Short mmCIF file of C-alpha atoms and ligand atoms in Angstrom, two decimals:
data_model
loop_
_atom_site.label_atom_id
_atom_site.label_comp_id
_atom_site.label_asym_id
_atom_site.label_seq_id
_atom_site.Cartn_x
_atom_site.Cartn_y
_atom_site.Cartn_z
CA TRP A 27 21.20 33.11 151.26
CA ARG A 28 23.88 32.04 153.67
CA GLU A 29 26.45 32.22 150.88
CA ALA A 30 25.56 35.84 150.25
CA GLY A 31 25.89 36.54 153.97
CA ILE A 32 22.14 36.83 154.40
CA PRO A 33 20.63 34.94 157.34
CA ALA A 34 17.96 32.35 156.61
CA PHE A 35 14.37 33.53 156.33
CA ASN A 36 13.10 32.10 159.61
CA SER A 37 15.60 33.91 161.78
CA LEU A 38 14.93 37.13 159.93
CA GLN A 39 11.21 36.66 160.22
CA SER A 40 11.43 36.17 163.95
CA ALA A 41 13.67 39.23 164.30
CA PHE A 42 11.25 41.26 162.22
CA LEU A 43 8.10 39.95 163.83
CA ARG A 44 8.88 40.69 167.44
CA PRO A 45 6.40 39.08 169.84
CA GLY A 46 3.42 41.36 170.16
CA ALA A 47 4.45 43.51 167.18
CA GLU A 48 1.75 44.14 164.62
CA CYS A 49 2.61 42.83 161.19
CA VAL A 50 1.00 44.22 158.05
CA VAL A 51 1.41 42.24 154.88
CA GLU A 52 0.84 44.25 151.71
CA LYS A 53 -0.93 42.14 149.11
CA PHE A 54 -0.37 42.25 145.37
CA ASP A 55 -1.18 40.02 142.42
CA VAL A 56 2.39 40.15 141.14
CA ILE A 57 5.75 41.14 142.59
CA VAL A 58 8.56 41.84 140.12
CA ILE A 59 12.11 41.98 141.52
CA GLY A 60 14.46 44.18 139.49
CA ALA A 61 13.49 47.48 137.87
CA GLY A 62 15.80 47.11 134.89
CA ALA A 63 14.78 46.67 131.27
CA ALA A 64 12.90 43.38 131.69
CA GLY A 65 11.34 44.18 135.09
CA LEU A 66 10.05 47.63 134.12
CA PHE A 67 8.50 46.36 130.91
CA CYS A 68 6.96 43.27 132.50
CA ALA A 69 5.53 45.24 135.43
CA ALA A 70 4.02 47.82 133.05
CA GLN A 71 2.40 45.16 130.86
CA ALA A 72 1.00 43.22 133.81
CA GLY A 73 -0.27 46.42 135.42
CA GLN A 74 -2.01 47.46 132.23
CA LYS A 75 -3.78 44.09 132.24
CA GLY A 76 -5.31 45.09 135.57
CA ARG A 77 -2.90 43.24 137.86
CA ARG A 78 -1.83 44.91 141.10
CA VAL A 79 1.94 44.97 140.68
CA LEU A 80 4.77 45.75 143.10
CA LEU A 81 8.11 46.44 141.38
CA ILE A 82 11.15 46.33 143.65
CA ASP A 83 14.74 47.42 143.06
CA ASN A 84 17.68 47.71 145.42
CA GLY A 85 19.07 50.75 143.58
CA LYS A 86 18.08 54.36 143.96
CA LYS A 87 17.08 54.68 140.28
CA ALA A 88 15.16 52.46 137.88
CA GLY A 89 16.77 51.32 134.62
CA ARG A 90 20.37 52.17 135.51
CA LYS A 91 21.85 49.99 132.75
CA ILE A 92 19.50 51.46 130.19
CA LEU A 93 20.79 54.92 131.11
CA MET A 94 24.41 53.81 130.58
CA SER A 95 23.69 51.85 127.43
CA GLY A 96 24.68 52.71 123.89
CA GLY A 97 26.99 55.50 125.07
CA GLY A 98 23.97 57.20 126.71
CA ARG A 99 21.72 56.77 123.67
CA CYS A 100 20.49 53.21 124.33
CA ASN A 101 20.77 50.75 121.49
CA PHE A 102 17.24 49.56 122.29
CA THR A 103 16.81 46.86 119.63
CA ASN A 104 18.18 45.47 116.39
CA LEU A 105 16.38 45.27 113.06
CA TYR A 106 17.85 41.80 112.54
CA ALA A 107 17.05 40.32 115.96
CA GLU A 108 16.47 36.62 115.48
CA PRO A 109 17.21 33.47 117.50
CA SER A 110 20.56 32.78 115.79
CA ALA A 111 21.96 35.93 117.44
CA TYR A 112 21.58 34.43 120.93
CA LEU A 113 23.78 32.06 122.93
CA SER A 114 22.22 29.51 125.26
CA HIS A 115 22.65 25.88 126.28
CA ASN A 116 19.13 25.52 124.84
CA PRO A 117 19.19 27.55 121.59
CA HIS A 118 15.51 26.93 120.76
CA PHE A 119 14.22 28.43 124.00
CA CYS A 120 14.29 32.09 122.92
CA LYS A 121 12.36 31.48 119.67
CA SER A 122 8.84 31.71 121.01
CA ALA A 123 9.21 34.96 122.96
CA LEU A 124 11.23 36.64 120.19
CA ALA A 125 8.57 35.69 117.66
CA ARG A 126 5.65 36.85 119.81
CA TYR A 127 7.11 40.22 120.79
CA THR A 128 9.44 41.37 118.03
CA GLN A 129 11.74 44.32 117.40
CA TRP A 130 8.89 45.83 115.33
CA ASP A 131 6.59 45.73 118.37
CA PHE A 132 9.15 47.59 120.45
CA ILE A 133 9.83 50.11 117.65
CA ASP A 134 6.07 50.67 117.56
CA LEU A 135 6.09 51.45 121.30
CA ILE A 136 9.04 53.84 120.86
CA ASN A 137 7.16 55.58 118.02
CA ARG A 138 3.99 55.86 120.11
CA HIS A 139 6.06 57.73 122.69
CA ALA A 140 7.44 59.96 119.92
CA ILE A 141 11.06 59.04 120.67
CA ALA A 142 13.21 59.90 117.67
CA TRP A 143 15.66 57.16 116.67
CA HIS A 144 18.13 56.20 113.97
CA GLU A 145 19.93 53.13 112.69
CA LYS A 146 23.64 53.47 113.41
CA THR A 147 25.02 50.39 111.70
CA LEU A 148 24.16 46.68 111.24
CA GLY A 149 20.51 47.20 112.22
CA GLN A 150 21.38 48.78 115.59
CA LEU A 151 18.72 51.30 116.62
CA PHE A 152 19.61 54.17 118.97
CA CYS A 153 17.69 57.13 120.43
CA ASP A 154 18.58 60.38 118.67
CA ASP A 155 18.69 62.18 122.02
CA SER A 156 19.10 60.16 125.19
CA ALA A 157 18.64 56.78 126.87
CA GLN A 158 16.70 58.67 129.55
CA GLN A 159 13.80 58.76 127.06
CA VAL A 160 13.56 54.96 127.12
CA VAL A 161 13.56 54.90 130.94
CA ASP A 162 10.95 57.69 131.01
CA MET A 163 8.85 55.74 128.51
CA LEU A 164 8.99 52.59 130.64
CA LEU A 165 8.14 54.57 133.80
CA LYS A 166 5.15 56.14 132.01
CA GLU A 167 4.02 52.68 130.94
CA CYS A 168 4.33 51.55 134.58
CA GLU A 169 2.31 54.57 135.68
CA ALA A 170 -0.38 53.66 133.15
CA GLY A 171 -0.49 50.23 134.78
CA GLN A 172 -0.58 51.75 138.30
CA VAL A 173 2.53 49.81 139.24
CA THR A 174 3.86 50.44 142.77
CA LEU A 175 7.58 51.09 142.34
CA ARG A 176 9.74 50.69 145.42
CA LEU A 177 13.40 51.66 145.04
CA ARG A 178 16.26 51.14 147.57
CA SER A 179 14.42 48.04 148.67
CA GLU A 180 16.27 44.88 149.69
CA VAL A 181 14.59 41.49 149.53
CA LEU A 182 15.81 39.78 152.68
CA ALA A 183 13.95 36.52 152.24
CA ILE A 184 11.32 34.75 150.17
CA THR A 185 8.97 31.97 151.29
CA ARG A 186 6.38 30.13 149.29
CA ASP A 187 3.06 28.83 150.57
CA ALA A 188 0.25 27.06 148.74
CA ASP A 189 -1.16 30.33 147.32
CA GLY A 190 1.87 32.48 146.62
CA TYR A 191 5.06 34.15 147.79
CA THR A 192 5.85 36.21 150.87
CA LEU A 193 8.78 38.59 150.64
CA GLU A 194 10.51 40.08 153.60
CA LEU A 195 11.72 43.51 152.57
CA ASN A 196 13.66 45.93 154.66
CA GLY A 197 10.90 47.11 156.97
CA ALA A 198 7.87 45.45 155.36
CA LEU A 199 6.27 42.19 154.30
CA ALA A 200 4.69 41.80 150.88
CA TRP A 201 2.74 38.90 149.42
CA ALA A 202 1.75 38.05 145.85
CA GLU A 203 0.38 35.10 144.01
CA LYS A 204 3.09 35.44 141.36
CA LEU A 205 6.75 36.35 141.62
CA VAL A 206 8.88 37.49 138.68
CA ILE A 207 12.67 37.52 138.99
CA ALA A 208 14.15 40.19 136.71
CA SER A 209 17.29 40.97 138.68
CA GLY A 210 19.70 40.62 135.74
CA GLY A 211 23.18 39.09 135.62
CA LEU A 212 26.55 39.88 137.15
CA SER A 213 27.92 42.38 134.64
CA MET A 214 28.82 45.79 136.03
CA PRO A 215 28.39 45.35 139.78
CA GLY A 216 28.70 49.15 140.01
CA LEU A 217 25.25 49.37 138.39
CA GLY A 218 23.55 47.10 140.94
CA ALA A 219 24.30 43.70 139.38
CA SER A 220 24.03 40.88 141.91
CA PRO A 221 23.75 37.07 142.02
CA PHE A 222 20.31 37.47 143.62
CA GLY A 223 18.35 35.81 140.79
CA TYR A 224 20.62 32.76 140.73
CA ARG A 225 20.23 32.34 144.49
CA VAL A 226 16.44 32.47 144.21
CA ALA A 227 16.57 29.86 141.43
CA GLU A 228 18.70 27.62 143.63
CA GLN A 229 16.42 28.17 146.63
CA PHE A 230 13.54 26.75 144.59
CA GLY A 231 15.58 23.85 143.20
CA LEU A 232 16.32 25.21 139.71
CA LYS A 233 19.66 24.52 138.05
CA VAL A 234 21.88 27.49 137.25
CA PHE A 235 24.57 27.18 134.59
CA PRO A 236 27.97 28.58 135.58
CA THR A 237 28.23 32.21 134.53
CA ARG A 238 31.01 34.13 132.80
CA ALA A 239 31.50 37.59 131.36
CA GLY A 240 30.39 38.14 127.76
CA LEU A 241 30.71 41.08 125.35
CA VAL A 242 33.90 42.02 127.15
CA PRO A 243 37.40 43.22 126.12
CA PHE A 244 40.34 40.79 126.08
CA THR A 245 43.44 41.27 128.21
CA LEU A 246 46.82 40.14 126.84
CA HIS A 247 49.86 38.39 128.30
CA LYS A 248 52.48 40.87 129.48
CA PRO A 249 55.11 40.61 126.70
CA LEU A 250 52.57 41.10 123.89
CA LEU A 251 50.67 43.75 125.85
CA GLU A 252 53.87 45.75 126.33
CA GLN A 253 54.62 45.53 122.60
CA LEU A 254 51.09 46.53 121.57
CA GLN A 255 50.52 49.24 124.16
CA VAL A 256 51.82 51.92 121.77
CA LEU A 257 48.76 51.16 119.62
CA SER A 258 46.30 52.18 122.33
CA GLY A 259 43.43 53.99 120.59
CA VAL A 260 44.12 52.55 117.10
CA SER A 261 41.07 50.98 115.45
CA VAL A 262 41.11 48.75 112.33
CA PRO A 263 38.41 46.98 110.34
CA SER A 264 39.00 43.28 110.90
CA THR A 265 37.59 39.78 110.79
CA LEU A 266 37.98 37.78 114.00
CA THR A 267 37.56 34.02 114.19
CA ALA A 268 37.17 31.95 117.36
CA GLU A 269 38.43 28.36 117.67
CA ASP A 270 34.85 27.09 117.26
CA GLY A 271 34.73 28.77 113.85
CA THR A 272 32.53 31.73 114.86
CA VAL A 273 33.42 34.80 112.77
CA PHE A 274 32.70 38.51 113.31
CA LYS A 275 33.63 41.23 110.82
CA GLU A 276 33.75 44.54 112.66
CA ALA A 277 36.26 47.00 114.10
CA LEU A 278 39.12 45.91 116.38
CA LEU A 279 40.39 48.46 118.90
CA PHE A 280 43.79 48.30 120.62
CA THR A 281 43.62 49.51 124.23
CA HIS A 282 46.15 49.99 127.04
CA ARG A 283 44.82 46.75 128.59
CA GLY A 284 44.53 44.61 125.45
CA LEU A 285 41.98 44.29 122.67
CA SER A 286 38.48 45.73 122.44
CA GLY A 287 36.06 47.12 119.82
CA PRO A 288 32.88 45.49 118.51
CA ALA A 289 34.62 42.52 116.84
CA VAL A 290 36.40 41.60 120.07
CA LEU A 291 33.34 42.08 122.30
CA GLN A 292 31.32 39.84 120.00
CA LEU A 293 33.98 37.14 119.85
CA SER A 294 34.57 37.17 123.62
CA SER A 295 31.21 35.43 124.11
CA TYR A 296 32.49 32.48 122.03
CA TRP A 297 35.99 32.34 123.56
CA GLN A 298 37.16 29.93 126.26
CA PRO A 299 40.25 30.51 128.44
CA GLY A 300 43.45 29.24 126.79
CA GLU A 301 42.07 29.46 123.25
CA PHE A 302 43.57 31.49 120.41
CA ILE A 303 41.71 33.95 118.22
CA THR A 304 42.61 34.56 114.58
CA VAL A 305 42.68 38.16 113.41
CA ASN A 306 42.46 39.14 109.75
CA LEU A 307 43.85 42.68 109.68
CA SER A 308 42.95 43.18 106.02
CA PRO A 309 39.53 41.58 105.58
CA VAL A 310 38.73 43.25 102.25
CA GLN A 311 42.03 43.56 100.38
CA ASP A 312 44.09 40.44 99.61
CA ILE A 313 47.61 41.35 100.78
CA ASP A 314 49.44 39.14 98.25
CA ALA A 315 47.54 40.61 95.28
CA PHE A 316 47.94 44.14 96.66
CA LEU A 317 51.73 43.78 97.01
CA ASN A 318 52.04 42.34 93.48
CA ASP A 319 50.17 45.35 92.04
CA GLU A 320 52.20 47.80 94.09
CA ARG A 321 55.51 46.16 93.13
CA ARG A 322 54.69 46.56 89.45
CA ALA A 323 53.94 50.27 89.90
CA HIS A 324 56.53 51.22 92.60
CA PRO A 325 59.27 48.58 92.90
CA ASN A 326 61.53 50.85 95.00
CA GLN A 327 58.85 51.79 97.50
CA SER A 328 59.48 50.54 101.06
CA LEU A 329 57.32 47.67 102.20
CA LYS A 330 56.43 49.63 105.34
CA ASN A 331 55.15 52.66 103.40
CA THR A 332 53.24 50.40 101.02
CA LEU A 333 51.42 48.62 103.83
CA ALA A 334 50.68 52.00 105.44
CA LYS A 335 48.34 52.58 102.47
CA LEU A 336 46.21 49.70 103.78
CA LEU A 337 46.72 49.75 107.56
CA PRO A 338 47.22 52.51 110.14
CA LYS A 339 50.89 53.67 110.10
CA ARG A 340 51.30 53.06 113.86
CA LEU A 341 50.10 49.48 113.41
CA VAL A 342 52.57 48.86 110.57
CA GLU A 343 55.45 50.25 112.65
CA CYS A 344 54.45 48.10 115.61
CA LEU A 345 54.12 44.92 113.52
CA GLN A 346 57.58 45.63 112.12
CA LEU A 347 58.96 45.79 115.67
CA LEU A 348 57.21 42.46 116.33
CA GLY A 349 59.17 41.01 113.39
CA MET A 350 56.06 40.43 111.24
CA ILE A 351 57.06 42.96 108.53
CA PRO A 352 60.59 42.86 107.02
CA GLU A 353 62.51 46.14 106.58
CA CYS A 354 62.95 46.21 102.77
CA THR A 355 61.68 47.62 99.49
CA LEU A 356 59.04 45.83 97.43
CA LYS A 357 61.54 44.55 94.89
CA GLN A 358 63.68 43.12 97.70
CA LEU A 359 60.76 41.14 99.13
CA ASN A 360 61.02 37.54 97.92
CA SER A 361 57.93 35.42 97.24
CA ARG A 362 58.35 33.28 100.38
CA GLN A 363 58.61 36.40 102.57
CA GLN A 364 55.56 37.87 100.81
CA LEU A 365 53.46 34.79 101.40
CA GLU A 366 54.55 34.65 105.05
CA LEU A 367 53.67 38.31 105.46
CA ALA A 368 50.26 37.87 103.82
CA SER A 369 49.51 34.92 106.05
CA ALA A 370 50.67 36.83 109.18
CA LEU A 371 48.38 39.75 108.38
CA HIS A 372 45.38 37.68 107.28
CA GLN A 373 45.75 35.08 110.03
CA TRP A 374 47.39 36.74 113.01
CA ARG A 375 46.97 34.31 115.89
CA VAL A 376 46.64 35.91 119.30
CA GLN A 377 46.16 34.13 122.60
CA PRO A 378 44.28 36.40 125.03
CA ASN A 379 45.33 36.21 128.66
CA GLY A 380 41.72 36.53 129.77
CA THR A 381 38.93 39.09 129.75
CA GLU A 382 38.33 42.25 131.75
CA GLY A 383 35.57 40.29 133.56
CA TYR A 384 32.24 41.44 134.93
CA ARG A 385 33.61 44.90 135.75
CA THR A 386 33.29 45.97 132.10
CA ALA A 387 31.25 43.14 130.52
CA GLU A 388 28.00 44.12 128.82
CA VAL A 389 26.37 40.81 129.51
CA THR A 390 26.53 37.63 131.63
CA LEU A 391 26.63 34.29 129.85
CA GLY A 392 25.00 31.29 131.53
CA GLY A 393 22.37 31.60 134.25
CA VAL A 394 19.03 29.96 135.00
CA ASP A 395 18.68 26.74 132.98
CA THR A 396 15.92 27.33 130.46
CA ARG A 397 14.98 23.65 130.30
CA GLN A 398 13.19 24.19 133.60
CA LEU A 399 11.20 27.17 132.29
CA SER A 400 8.24 27.38 129.93
CA SER A 401 9.40 29.13 126.75
CA LYS A 402 5.88 30.51 126.37
CA THR A 403 5.50 32.09 129.82
CA MET A 404 8.96 31.97 131.47
CA GLU A 405 7.37 30.20 134.45
CA ALA A 406 9.40 27.57 136.31
CA ARG A 407 7.80 24.26 135.31
CA ASP A 408 7.98 22.77 138.80
CA VAL A 409 7.42 25.94 140.82
CA PRO A 410 4.02 27.42 139.92
CA GLY A 411 3.91 31.21 140.07
CA LEU A 412 7.68 31.74 139.84
CA TYR A 413 9.01 33.38 136.65
CA PHE A 414 12.50 34.36 135.37
CA ILE A 415 13.00 36.97 132.63
CA GLY A 416 15.81 38.97 131.03
CA GLU A 417 19.51 38.47 131.58
CA VAL A 418 19.21 36.21 134.65
CA VAL A 419 18.07 33.48 132.23
CA ASP A 420 20.63 31.49 130.22
CA VAL A 421 20.01 33.50 127.03
CA SER A 422 22.58 36.10 125.93
CA GLY A 423 22.57 38.11 122.73
CA TRP A 424 25.16 39.61 120.45
CA LEU A 425 26.28 43.18 120.76
CA GLY A 426 23.93 45.65 119.08
CA GLY A 427 20.53 45.84 120.79
CA TYR A 428 19.92 42.08 120.95
CA ASN A 429 20.09 41.89 124.74
CA PHE A 430 17.48 44.59 125.26
CA GLN A 431 15.26 42.85 122.71
CA TRP A 432 15.50 39.65 124.78
CA ALA A 433 14.59 41.68 127.89
CA TRP A 434 11.48 43.14 126.13
CA SER A 435 10.43 39.83 124.51
CA SER A 436 10.84 37.65 127.61
CA ALA A 437 9.13 40.30 129.77
CA TRP A 438 6.18 40.54 127.39
CA ALA A 439 5.77 36.76 127.12
CA CYS A 440 5.78 36.51 130.91
CA ALA A 441 3.35 39.39 131.40
CA GLN A 442 0.76 37.67 129.19
CA ALA A 443 0.64 34.83 131.73
CA LEU A 444 0.40 36.99 134.88
P1 FDA B 4 19.12 44.74 134.35
O1 FDA B 4 20.54 44.56 134.78
O2 FDA B 4 18.80 45.78 133.36
O3 FDA B 4 18.20 45.01 135.61
C1 FDA B 4 18.29 44.27 136.79
C2 FDA B 4 17.80 45.13 137.92
O4 FDA B 4 17.70 44.32 139.08
C3 FDA B 4 18.75 46.27 138.25
O5 FDA B 4 18.04 47.48 138.28
C4 FDA B 4 19.31 45.89 139.62
O6 FDA B 4 19.54 47.05 140.42
C5 FDA B 4 18.19 45.03 140.18
N1 FDA B 4 18.64 44.10 141.20
C6 FDA B 4 19.72 43.28 141.17
N2 FDA B 4 19.79 42.59 142.30
C7 FDA B 4 18.73 42.96 143.06
C8 FDA B 4 18.27 42.61 144.36
N3 FDA B 4 18.94 41.74 145.11
N4 FDA B 4 17.16 43.21 144.85
C9 FDA B 4 16.49 44.13 144.13
N5 FDA B 4 16.88 44.50 142.89
C10 FDA B 4 17.99 43.93 142.36
N6 FDA B 4 22.14 45.79 125.60
C11 FDA B 4 21.59 46.21 124.45
O7 FDA B 4 20.76 45.50 123.88
N7 FDA B 4 21.93 47.43 123.92
C12 FDA B 4 22.83 48.26 124.53
O8 FDA B 4 23.09 49.39 124.07
C13 FDA B 4 23.45 47.81 125.72
N8 FDA B 4 24.39 48.56 126.34
C14 FDA B 4 24.91 48.15 127.54
C15 FDA B 4 25.84 48.98 128.20
C16 FDA B 4 26.36 48.58 129.41
C17 FDA B 4 27.37 49.46 130.09
C18 FDA B 4 25.94 47.35 130.00
C19 FDA B 4 26.49 46.91 131.33
C20 FDA B 4 25.04 46.54 129.35
C21 FDA B 4 24.51 46.93 128.11
N9 FDA B 4 23.58 46.13 127.44
C22 FDA B 4 23.05 46.57 126.25
C23 FDA B 4 23.06 44.89 128.04
C24 FDA B 4 21.71 45.22 128.72
O9 FDA B 4 21.87 46.37 129.54
C25 FDA B 4 21.23 44.06 129.58
O10 FDA B 4 21.22 42.87 128.83
C26 FDA B 4 19.81 44.34 130.08
O11 FDA B 4 19.84 45.51 130.88
C27 FDA B 4 19.28 43.17 130.89
O12 FDA B 4 18.04 43.55 131.40
P2 FDA B 4 17.52 42.93 132.78
O13 FDA B 4 16.29 43.69 133.11
O14 FDA B 4 17.49 41.48 132.72
O15 FDA B 4 18.66 43.31 133.84
#
């Protein structure tokens, strides 16, 4: 608390409870902190089981990230969601929750609310109309569970006694037997992201793995950035490989800050500072074989125009300025030059300068150490009644609906135990 500039609980309590002042403590069965994807769903499920639930958020709206997600259409799950699509220091942890509440369960809920959806690509499911429909659905589910939703509410302090947890909120005290932390990670502070959940974990003696931005664009060192800036807006199908051997085959987008697009966002979660990435700019067509065929048919054609049949013209021009493509005709290209060119285009090694960080990251890697949580209920093993769900936990998914599926699955698993 002190780190975040928040005074310790006792001093706050004494300031709040002035001598002689009457203090009313509102009692609930469950308090959920964070009305994002995981918190809304968990609160709704617990409420529908008959629990009296208080759901708190410091923002003025519930589900702010959901509203921003998927370009406003919310990529709410993925048909291929499975444990191998998640990063964690403890890769087995997510298995139980993902198996007990699956993408098909969430699709069923979406269908029950008559929300039209479509598969965009690679199993990614989006609303046909708007992400607002998913937020409205979750709010309706909360209403069905008679959840008390309190927005613009700051949690100033938490104390635990033998029976439960007392929360000091701005202007009120609330008590519940069970406390669920669903306050998310650090990505996009503009949407209410805060280190709150990590601080609570630390307060109760849980380990928190260092965090870093994931699903985030790369920035480039100045000389290369200046050379590639002319390509801003150009997108190419590519295969990207990280130094640990992880491979993603999706689009690469050049931006005025560096590299982005789905392939880059995916790979960023597997990249460590200082490492190189390998870019295959022609993942389908073998460049050597292509140039041999073209030379036979059009020996006097320029190499540049030939490659422009495979790659965007602006990219070819830029790679020529970088010295990767010789200025010559196909018949002038000798076999050594051709092999060097093929290798440069299939295995272009780029060393990112860094990432754009939490400001634009879709997810936060690291977080509450899952070895201290029950994979069945998300409860802290040594702190009865305290639960962590969603992104605050050290489980992060790939791009494409996997992170929301973790939010739904972990929230559901937790709610069964409340
Ligand atoms: P989430 O961040 O949703 O909610 C946490 C809540 O806690 C917030 O409402 C916050 O205001 C509140 N909070 C924080 N600190 C608090 C405090 N101190 N007191 C009270 N409340 C507090 N994933 C996906 O699967 N498909 C997609 O299409 C996208 N798209 C996408 C776009 C963008 C722009 C971003 C930033 C992220 C995505 N994601 C995504 C990732 C996805 O949004 C994310 O993984 C989930 O929202 C995580 O759900 P949680 O409920 O854990 O946190």
